[in-house]
Short mmCIF file of C-alpha atoms in Angstrom, two decimals:
data_model
loop_
_atom_site.label_atom_id
_atom_site.label_comp_id
_atom_site.label_asym_id
_atom_site.label_seq_id
_atom_site.Cartn_x
_atom_site.Cartn_y
_atom_site.Cartn_z
CA MET Z 1 3.49 55.11 32.94
CA SER Z 2 5.72 54.49 29.92
CA PHE Z 3 9.42 53.68 29.81
CA SER Z 4 11.64 53.63 26.77
CA ARG Z 5 14.06 50.72 26.41
CA ARG Z 6 16.97 52.98 27.37
CA ASP Z 7 15.10 54.49 30.36
CA PHE Z 8 14.25 51.04 31.59
CA LEU Z 9 17.73 49.56 31.34
CA GLU Z 10 19.28 52.63 32.98
CA THR Z 11 17.04 52.46 36.06
CA SER Z 12 16.76 49.94 38.84
CA ALA Z 13 13.72 48.21 37.48
CA LEU Z 14 13.20 45.30 39.83
CA SER Z 15 12.21 45.51 43.46
CA ALA Z 16 14.21 43.57 46.01
CA SER Z 17 11.70 40.75 45.86
CA GLY Z 18 12.34 40.28 42.16
CA LEU Z 19 8.59 39.97 41.53
CA MET Z 20 7.33 43.38 40.48
CA LEU Z 21 8.72 46.30 38.50
CA ALA Z 22 9.42 49.53 40.33
CA GLY Z 23 7.14 52.20 38.93
CA PHE Z 24 4.96 49.65 37.11
CA THR Z 25 1.59 48.22 38.03
CA SER Z 26 0.70 44.78 36.83
CA PRO Z 27 -1.77 44.73 33.93
CA LEU Z 28 -3.72 42.30 36.10
CA ASP Z 29 -4.66 44.16 39.26
CA ALA Z 30 -5.62 40.90 40.95
CA LEU Z 31 -2.10 39.44 40.56
CA ALA Z 32 -0.97 38.16 43.93
CA SER Z 33 2.72 38.21 44.82
CA PRO Z 34 3.37 34.98 46.70
CA THR Z 35 5.31 35.12 49.94
CA LYS Z 36 8.59 33.28 49.76
CA PRO Z 37 9.17 30.54 52.33
CA GLY Z 38 11.45 31.73 55.08
CA SER Z 39 9.51 34.94 55.71
CA ASP Z 40 7.55 35.30 58.95
CA SER Z 41 4.16 35.10 57.25
CA ALA Z 42 4.95 31.88 55.41
CA LEU Z 43 6.99 29.41 57.42
CA SER Z 44 8.00 29.36 61.05
CA ASP Z 45 11.17 27.32 60.48
CA ALA Z 46 13.41 30.15 59.28
CA GLY Z 47 16.50 27.98 59.74
CA ALA Z 48 15.37 25.65 56.98
CA VAL Z 49 16.48 28.04 54.26
CA LYS Z 50 20.09 27.66 55.48
CA ALA Z 51 20.25 23.94 54.76
CA ARG Z 52 21.37 24.49 51.16
CA LEU Z 53 23.85 27.28 50.53
CA LYS Z 54 23.69 29.16 47.24
CA PHE Z 55 26.20 31.71 46.02
CA SER Z 56 26.06 33.87 42.90
CA MET Z 57 29.10 33.59 40.65
CA ASN Z 58 28.11 36.52 38.45
CA GLN Z 59 30.81 38.91 39.66
CA ASP Z 60 34.58 39.12 39.28
CA TRP Z 61 35.20 37.22 36.07
CA GLN Z 62 38.03 37.88 33.65
CA PHE Z 63 37.41 37.71 29.91
CA PHE Z 64 39.63 37.31 26.87
CA ARG Z 65 38.63 37.38 23.20
CA PRO Z 66 41.40 36.95 20.63
CA ALA Z 67 41.68 39.08 17.54
CA GLU Z 68 39.22 37.90 14.91
CA ALA Z 69 42.09 37.44 12.46
CA ASN Z 70 43.40 34.60 14.66
CA GLN Z 71 40.15 32.65 14.81
CA ALA Z 72 41.30 30.00 12.35
CA GLU Z 73 43.65 28.59 15.00
CA LYS Z 74 41.08 28.03 17.78
CA PRO Z 75 43.36 26.78 20.59
CA MET Z 76 41.72 25.04 23.55
CA LEU Z 77 43.43 27.10 26.26
CA PRO Z 78 44.10 30.84 26.19
CA PRO Z 79 47.59 32.01 25.20
CA SER Z 80 50.05 32.85 27.97
CA ASN Z 81 50.20 36.48 26.79
CA ALA Z 82 46.41 36.97 26.85
CA VAL Z 83 45.29 40.39 28.05
CA TRP Z 84 42.29 39.81 30.30
CA GLU Z 85 39.57 42.33 31.02
CA HIS Z 86 37.15 42.46 33.94
CA ALA Z 87 33.65 41.10 33.34
CA ASN Z 88 30.42 40.57 35.26
CA LEU Z 89 27.56 38.33 34.14
CA PRO Z 90 25.43 38.40 32.11
CA HIS Z 91 28.16 39.14 29.56
CA THR Z 92 28.30 39.34 25.78
CA VAL Z 93 31.34 38.34 23.77
CA ARG Z 94 31.41 41.85 22.27
CA LEU Z 95 29.16 44.87 21.77
CA GLU Z 96 27.49 44.20 18.45
CA PRO Z 97 26.07 46.52 15.77
CA ARG Z 98 22.37 47.27 16.14
CA ASP Z 99 21.57 45.02 13.18
CA VAL Z 100 23.51 41.77 12.99
CA SER Z 101 21.28 39.85 10.60
CA GLY Z 102 22.99 37.62 8.07
CA GLY Z 103 25.70 36.42 10.42
CA ARG Z 104 27.38 39.74 11.18
CA ASN Z 105 27.63 38.97 14.88
CA TYR Z 106 30.92 37.77 16.37
CA GLN Z 107 31.68 34.08 15.90
CA GLY Z 108 34.67 32.27 17.32
CA VAL Z 109 36.30 31.34 20.60
CA CYS Z 110 36.68 33.27 23.83
CA TRP Z 111 37.58 32.47 27.42
CA TYR Z 112 36.37 33.35 30.89
CA ARG Z 113 38.23 32.66 34.11
CA ARG Z 114 37.51 33.12 37.79
CA SER Z 115 38.84 32.11 41.17
CA ILE Z 116 36.65 29.94 43.42
CA ALA Z 117 37.33 29.93 47.15
CA ALA Z 118 36.36 26.60 48.75
CA PRO Z 119 36.30 26.82 52.56
CA ALA Z 120 37.58 23.78 54.44
CA GLU Z 121 34.13 23.21 55.98
CA TRP Z 122 32.79 22.32 52.52
CA LYS Z 123 35.00 19.23 52.34
CA ASP Z 124 32.30 16.77 53.45
CA ARG Z 125 29.53 18.44 51.47
CA ILE Z 126 28.34 18.27 47.86
CA VAL Z 127 29.27 21.27 45.68
CA TYR Z 128 27.54 21.99 42.38
CA LEU Z 129 28.56 24.58 39.79
CA LYS Z 130 25.48 25.56 37.75
CA PHE Z 131 25.53 27.40 34.41
CA GLN Z 132 22.19 28.74 33.12
CA GLY Z 133 23.49 29.43 29.62
CA ALA Z 134 26.88 29.48 27.84
CA MET Z 135 26.95 30.09 24.08
CA GLN Z 136 27.54 27.69 22.46
CA VAL Z 137 30.04 24.87 22.93
CA ALA Z 138 31.45 25.16 26.46
CA ASP Z 139 34.60 23.50 27.79
CA VAL Z 140 35.26 23.81 31.52
CA TRP Z 141 38.54 23.31 33.44
CA LEU Z 142 39.17 23.45 37.18
CA ASN Z 143 42.78 23.71 38.36
CA GLY Z 144 43.92 22.53 34.93
CA GLU Z 145 41.63 19.47 34.85
CA HIS Z 146 39.13 19.32 31.99
CA LEU Z 147 35.73 18.53 33.52
CA LEU Z 148 33.16 18.76 30.75
CA THR Z 149 32.22 19.73 27.19
CA HIS Z 150 28.64 20.98 26.91
CA TYR Z 151 26.87 21.41 23.55
CA CYS Z 152 24.09 23.98 22.98
CA GLY Z 153 23.88 27.37 24.63
CA TYR Z 154 20.16 27.44 25.43
CA ILE Z 155 19.90 24.87 28.21
CA PRO Z 156 21.58 24.81 31.63
CA PHE Z 157 24.23 22.39 32.77
CA THR Z 158 25.55 21.41 36.18
CA ILE Z 159 28.99 20.15 37.24
CA ASP Z 160 29.65 18.29 40.50
CA LEU Z 161 32.84 19.87 41.85
CA SER Z 162 32.91 17.90 45.10
CA LYS Z 163 35.86 15.67 44.15
CA HIS Z 164 37.77 18.31 42.18
CA LEU Z 165 38.01 21.29 44.54
CA ARG Z 166 41.04 22.14 46.64
CA PHE Z 167 39.39 22.88 49.97
CA GLY Z 168 40.84 25.63 52.08
CA SER Z 169 42.45 27.35 49.09
CA ALA Z 170 41.65 29.13 45.83
CA ASN Z 171 40.70 27.21 42.69
CA GLU Z 172 41.06 28.44 39.11
CA LEU Z 173 38.04 27.98 36.85
CA ILE Z 174 38.45 28.44 33.07
CA VAL Z 175 35.55 28.35 30.59
CA ARG Z 176 36.17 28.24 26.83
CA LEU Z 177 33.25 29.12 24.56
CA ASP Z 178 32.92 28.69 20.80
CA ASN Z 179 29.85 29.98 18.95
CA SER Z 180 31.14 29.21 15.46
CA ASP Z 181 28.83 27.61 12.89
CA ASN Z 182 28.56 23.92 13.74
CA PRO Z 183 26.07 21.60 12.00
CA GLU Z 184 26.29 19.15 14.92
CA VAL Z 185 25.25 21.68 17.58
CA PRO Z 186 21.66 22.97 17.78
CA PRO Z 187 20.42 25.16 16.12
CA GLY Z 188 22.87 23.84 13.50
CA LYS Z 189 21.95 26.09 10.59
CA PRO Z 190 24.77 28.49 9.57
CA GLN Z 191 24.38 31.87 11.22
CA GLY Z 192 24.42 33.67 7.86
CA GLU Z 193 21.34 31.69 6.75
CA LEU Z 194 19.46 31.66 10.05
CA ASP Z 195 16.54 34.03 10.66
CA PHE Z 196 17.70 34.79 14.22
CA CYS Z 197 21.08 35.37 15.90
CA TYR Z 198 22.55 33.41 18.78
CA PHE Z 199 25.40 35.73 19.78
CA GLY Z 200 28.01 34.56 22.34
CA GLY Z 201 29.32 34.72 25.89
CA LEU Z 202 28.36 33.68 29.40
CA TYR Z 203 25.04 35.41 28.99
CA ARG Z 204 23.07 33.86 31.85
CA SER Z 205 23.78 33.38 35.54
CA VAL Z 206 26.31 31.04 37.15
CA ASP Z 207 25.84 29.81 40.73
CA ILE Z 208 27.42 27.50 43.28
CA GLU Z 209 25.28 25.33 45.55
CA VAL Z 210 26.64 23.59 48.64
CA MET Z 211 24.58 20.72 50.03
CA HIS Z 212 24.40 17.97 52.63
CA PRO Z 213 25.27 14.46 51.35
CA VAL Z 214 21.52 13.76 51.53
CA HIS Z 215 19.89 16.22 49.16
CA ILE Z 216 17.33 16.84 46.43
CA THR Z 217 18.96 16.04 43.11
CA ASP Z 218 19.64 18.47 40.30
CA PRO Z 219 17.18 17.77 37.44
CA ILE Z 220 19.79 18.36 34.73
CA LEU Z 221 22.63 16.44 36.35
CA ALA Z 222 20.30 13.54 37.27
CA ASN Z 223 19.61 12.96 33.55
CA SER Z 224 16.52 10.86 34.33
CA VAL Z 225 13.43 10.84 32.12
CA ALA Z 226 10.51 12.59 33.90
CA SER Z 227 12.52 12.69 37.11
CA GLY Z 228 15.36 14.46 38.85
CA GLY Z 229 14.75 17.25 41.34
CA ILE Z 230 11.14 18.15 42.08
CA PHE Z 231 8.51 17.25 39.48
CA VAL Z 232 4.97 18.56 40.04
CA THR Z 233 1.80 17.49 38.22
CA TYR Z 234 -1.91 17.86 38.91
CA SER Z 235 -4.16 14.82 38.75
CA LYS Z 236 -7.11 17.05 39.59
CA ALA Z 237 -7.44 20.83 39.23
CA ALA Z 238 -10.75 22.28 40.43
CA THR Z 239 -11.69 25.15 42.72
CA ASP Z 240 -13.52 22.92 45.23
CA SER Z 241 -10.76 20.32 45.51
CA SER Z 242 -7.42 19.91 43.72
CA THR Z 243 -4.75 17.23 43.91
CA VAL Z 244 -1.10 18.25 43.65
CA ASP Z 245 1.25 15.34 42.90
CA VAL Z 246 4.84 15.93 43.96
CA GLN Z 247 7.67 13.64 42.90
CA THR Z 248 11.03 14.25 44.60
CA GLN Z 249 14.29 12.53 43.70
CA ILE Z 250 16.67 12.32 46.67
CA ALA Z 251 20.32 11.31 46.64
CA ASN Z 252 22.21 9.75 49.53
CA GLU Z 253 25.88 10.35 48.72
CA SER Z 254 27.10 9.00 52.05
CA ASP Z 255 28.29 5.49 52.88
CA VAL Z 256 25.59 4.72 55.46
CA LEU Z 257 21.84 4.10 55.46
CA ARG Z 258 19.93 7.31 56.16
CA THR Z 259 16.31 7.83 57.25
CA VAL Z 260 14.79 11.19 56.39
CA THR Z 261 11.39 12.81 56.61
CA VAL Z 262 10.28 14.36 53.31
CA THR Z 263 7.82 17.20 53.92
CA GLN Z 264 5.82 19.08 51.29
CA GLN Z 265 4.26 22.32 52.47
CA LEU Z 266 2.07 24.28 50.07
CA VAL Z 267 1.82 27.99 50.83
CA ASN Z 268 -1.12 30.07 49.59
CA PRO Z 269 -0.56 33.32 47.67
CA ASP Z 270 -1.47 35.19 50.89
CA GLY Z 271 1.14 33.30 52.93
CA THR Z 272 -1.16 30.90 54.77
CA ILE Z 273 -0.66 27.13 54.63
CA ALA Z 274 -2.83 25.35 52.06
CA ALA Z 275 -1.71 21.73 52.58
CA THR Z 276 1.05 19.65 54.18
CA ARG Z 277 2.29 16.09 53.74
CA ALA Z 278 5.22 14.33 55.46
CA ASP Z 279 6.61 10.84 54.90
CA LYS Z 280 9.63 8.94 56.21
CA VAL Z 281 11.91 7.19 53.73
CA SER Z 282 15.03 5.06 54.07
CA LEU Z 283 17.90 5.77 51.70
CA GLU Z 284 20.49 3.18 50.77
CA PRO Z 285 24.10 4.41 50.65
CA ARG Z 286 25.25 5.88 47.33
CA LYS Z 287 21.77 5.52 45.84
CA THR Z 288 18.95 7.80 44.64
CA PHE Z 289 15.33 7.37 45.68
CA VAL Z 290 12.09 8.85 44.33
CA THR Z 291 9.24 9.80 46.67
CA ARG Z 292 5.70 10.42 45.42
CA GLN Z 293 3.37 12.46 47.61
CA GLN Z 294 -0.10 13.94 47.11
CA LEU Z 295 -1.44 17.18 48.55
CA GLN Z 296 -5.19 17.76 48.72
CA VAL Z 297 -6.09 21.43 48.33
CA THR Z 298 -9.60 22.70 49.10
CA ASN Z 299 -10.82 26.01 47.67
CA ALA Z 300 -7.85 26.01 45.32
CA ARG Z 301 -6.87 29.24 43.60
CA LEU Z 302 -6.34 28.07 40.05
CA TRP Z 303 -3.74 29.58 37.73
CA HIS Z 304 -5.23 31.15 34.59
CA PRO Z 305 -3.90 33.80 32.17
CA ASP Z 306 -6.60 36.16 33.44
CA ASN Z 307 -5.83 35.41 37.09
CA PRO Z 308 -2.33 33.90 37.48
CA GLN Z 309 -2.47 32.65 41.06
CA LEU Z 310 0.81 31.14 42.27
CA TYR Z 311 1.66 29.01 45.27
CA TRP Z 312 4.99 28.28 46.95
CA LEU Z 313 5.80 24.60 47.38
CA HIS Z 314 8.36 24.18 50.16
CA THR Z 315 10.10 20.79 50.12
CA THR Z 316 12.27 19.84 53.11
CA LEU Z 317 14.39 16.83 54.00
CA ALA Z 318 14.92 16.32 57.74
CA GLU Z 319 17.13 13.81 59.54
CA ASN Z 320 16.69 13.35 63.31
CA GLY Z 321 14.60 16.51 63.42
CA SER Z 322 17.16 18.71 61.64
CA VAL Z 323 16.58 20.01 58.11
CA VAL Z 324 19.39 18.83 55.81
CA ASP Z 325 18.03 20.20 52.52
CA ASP Z 326 15.15 22.30 51.26
CA GLN Z 327 13.89 23.90 48.09
CA ALA Z 328 11.11 26.35 47.31
CA SER Z 329 9.27 26.00 43.99
CA ARG Z 330 6.61 28.32 42.62
CA ILE Z 331 3.70 26.45 41.08
CA GLY Z 332 0.32 27.20 39.55
CA ILE Z 333 -2.49 24.67 39.97
CA ARG Z 334 -4.21 24.27 36.58
CA SER Z 335 -5.33 21.83 33.93
CA ILE Z 336 -4.51 22.43 30.27
CA HIS Z 337 -5.52 20.31 27.30
CA PHE Z 338 -6.54 20.57 23.67
CA ASP Z 339 -9.95 19.41 22.47
CA LYS Z 340 -10.81 18.88 18.80
CA ASP Z 341 -14.16 20.65 19.23
CA ARG Z 342 -13.50 23.17 22.03
CA GLY Z 343 -9.89 24.07 21.24
CA LEU Z 344 -7.55 25.07 24.06
CA VAL Z 345 -9.18 24.29 27.40
CA ILE Z 346 -7.85 25.71 30.68
CA ASN Z 347 -9.42 24.59 33.96
CA GLY Z 348 -12.35 23.10 32.07
CA GLU Z 349 -13.20 26.23 30.06
CA PRO Z 350 -12.25 27.11 26.44
CA PHE Z 351 -9.68 29.85 26.18
CA PHE Z 352 -8.70 31.76 23.05
CA SER Z 353 -5.07 32.81 23.27
CA ILE Z 354 -3.30 35.39 21.11
CA GLY Z 355 0.46 34.91 20.98
CA ALA Z 356 3.72 36.22 19.59
CA ASN Z 357 7.20 34.92 18.92
CA ARG Z 358 9.81 36.16 21.41
CA HIS Z 359 13.57 36.26 20.96
CA GLN Z 360 15.77 36.98 23.95
CA ASP Z 361 18.25 39.32 22.25
CA HIS Z 362 18.43 43.12 22.41
CA PRO Z 363 20.42 45.54 20.21
CA TYR Z 364 24.11 45.85 20.99
CA VAL Z 365 24.20 43.50 24.03
CA GLY Z 366 22.91 40.40 22.23
CA TYR Z 367 21.73 37.81 24.73
CA ALA Z 368 23.37 39.41 27.79
CA LEU Z 369 20.19 40.74 29.41
CA PRO Z 370 19.54 41.36 33.10
CA ALA Z 371 16.48 39.78 34.69
CA SER Z 372 14.74 43.17 34.59
CA ALA Z 373 14.93 43.30 30.79
CA HIS Z 374 13.45 39.80 30.48
CA PHE Z 375 10.65 40.86 32.81
CA ARG Z 376 10.07 44.02 30.77
CA ASP Z 377 9.65 42.00 27.56
CA ALA Z 378 7.08 39.74 29.24
CA TYR Z 379 5.33 42.76 30.73
CA LYS Z 380 5.10 44.52 27.36
CA LEU Z 381 3.73 41.37 25.71
CA ARG Z 382 1.06 41.01 28.39
CA GLU Z 383 0.28 44.74 28.32
CA ALA Z 384 -0.37 44.42 24.57
CA GLY Z 385 -2.88 41.64 25.16
CA PHE Z 386 -0.76 38.57 24.39
CA THR Z 387 -1.45 35.53 26.56
CA SER Z 388 1.02 33.12 24.95
CA TYR Z 389 4.43 33.13 23.34
CA ARG Z 390 6.62 30.74 21.39
CA SER Z 391 10.34 30.72 20.73
CA HIS Z 392 13.00 28.88 18.76
CA TYR Z 393 14.74 27.78 21.97
CA PRO Z 394 14.33 27.59 25.77
CA GLN Z 395 14.24 31.01 27.40
CA ASP Z 396 15.96 32.51 30.43
CA PRO Z 397 14.47 31.42 33.79
CA SER Z 398 13.60 35.03 34.64
CA PHE Z 399 11.46 35.31 31.50
CA MET Z 400 9.70 32.05 32.33
CA ASP Z 401 9.09 33.29 35.88
CA ALA Z 402 7.63 36.51 34.48
CA CYS Z 403 5.25 34.50 32.30
CA ASP Z 404 4.07 32.59 35.37
CA GLU Z 405 3.49 35.86 37.24
CA LEU Z 406 1.79 37.78 34.45
CA GLY Z 407 -0.36 35.05 32.92
CA ILE Z 408 1.44 34.01 29.72
CA LEU Z 409 1.39 30.49 28.29
CA ALA Z 410 4.67 29.17 26.88
CA ILE Z 411 5.43 27.04 23.84
CA VAL Z 412 9.11 26.22 24.25
CA SER Z 413 10.74 24.65 21.20
CA ASN Z 414 13.88 22.60 20.81
CA PRO Z 415 16.78 24.85 19.71
CA GLY Z 416 16.76 25.25 15.97
CA TRP Z 417 14.79 26.34 12.94
CA GLN Z 418 14.44 24.77 9.47
CA PHE Z 419 17.42 22.47 9.90
CA MET Z 420 17.87 18.74 10.54
CA GLY Z 421 21.43 17.52 10.88
CA ASN Z 422 23.12 14.15 11.27
CA ASP Z 423 22.66 11.62 14.07
CA VAL Z 424 24.94 13.59 16.41
CA PHE Z 425 22.84 16.71 15.88
CA LYS Z 426 19.59 14.77 16.48
CA LYS Z 427 20.91 13.29 19.71
CA ARG Z 428 21.95 16.70 21.01
CA VAL Z 429 18.59 18.20 20.13
#
């Protein structure tokens, strides 16, 4: 079955599970669609998925882009007479010509704004605002208070709103974006000289997460080398017996000592339980703590481009028998290394991979792609026989998920190409 780009984008391409394309069959018939924790066939504790609340912020934005003739002024806040238009995410700063090479895409400032309702019951909880991608320098205000300036539009950033929200009332969020040429912001090279375009807008998802004071940390906000959130490695990957090493950073943002049970439950692709490990830890007030746990997996189903088997790792934190936080991570058990004589070696066997470069933009809409379009790009690459890709920058999470599902290796570069700026640029890279 073949779809044109237009046919695909005009149809509902993803199933409700978000794993497979409606009307498409995977190029790998053996591809297993893992069961998500919380379903009857995976985990019995259905209430655990309610411990952390997550809300999409992709709807009901307002957008303002000034006339291009006024771009020399570049004010920080939008003018009082701004005429706002409705916008949903992902959103592009403007509809571009089909060919924008040579810097013909829009460059300058724009603003987004949105109301955030914060129920009174959130007052004693932790509230994160999470941006997956905002091109390219982002300034964020809440209720008139400037909270952050973020540089580089290809990586996510998280803001802790817990101490800034007005609970029980509406809050005004304003985001200012500027994608002008800037030699101190990756990729740094002027758009007119760059061999790819970085467009503009809030082009990836925005979410709010509401958590218990004892919770798994955010890997970006934690800003810890090889830590933050859940970090999974494999000290042994073999079909007879594999070892999954799980490192979890936990924060106790309360004023009292807390004792929690950290449980790792590994769920097979068919929904059965592959391994479980639980440990009790004590958490000092206002401190973070890192747990390290090992799961032994017999008859492991190893991930490989020709057979991309995926597991769910369900991590829960429980206090006095009640789950206070949980996260589900999809993982593939595998070993990958390079050998000077054998080349690329996956799970102990040489593997010859054919790859392509992938950019995340499409004609007219720039970077503002739905998850279905990212999946389609990965699907078409795999259908053509590619088992690896590289890029000039980190990709959208939905594209990375598709690579995991379809059997594509990723070489993810720092943002940039043929440019090395000053010390500020190097630090931001």
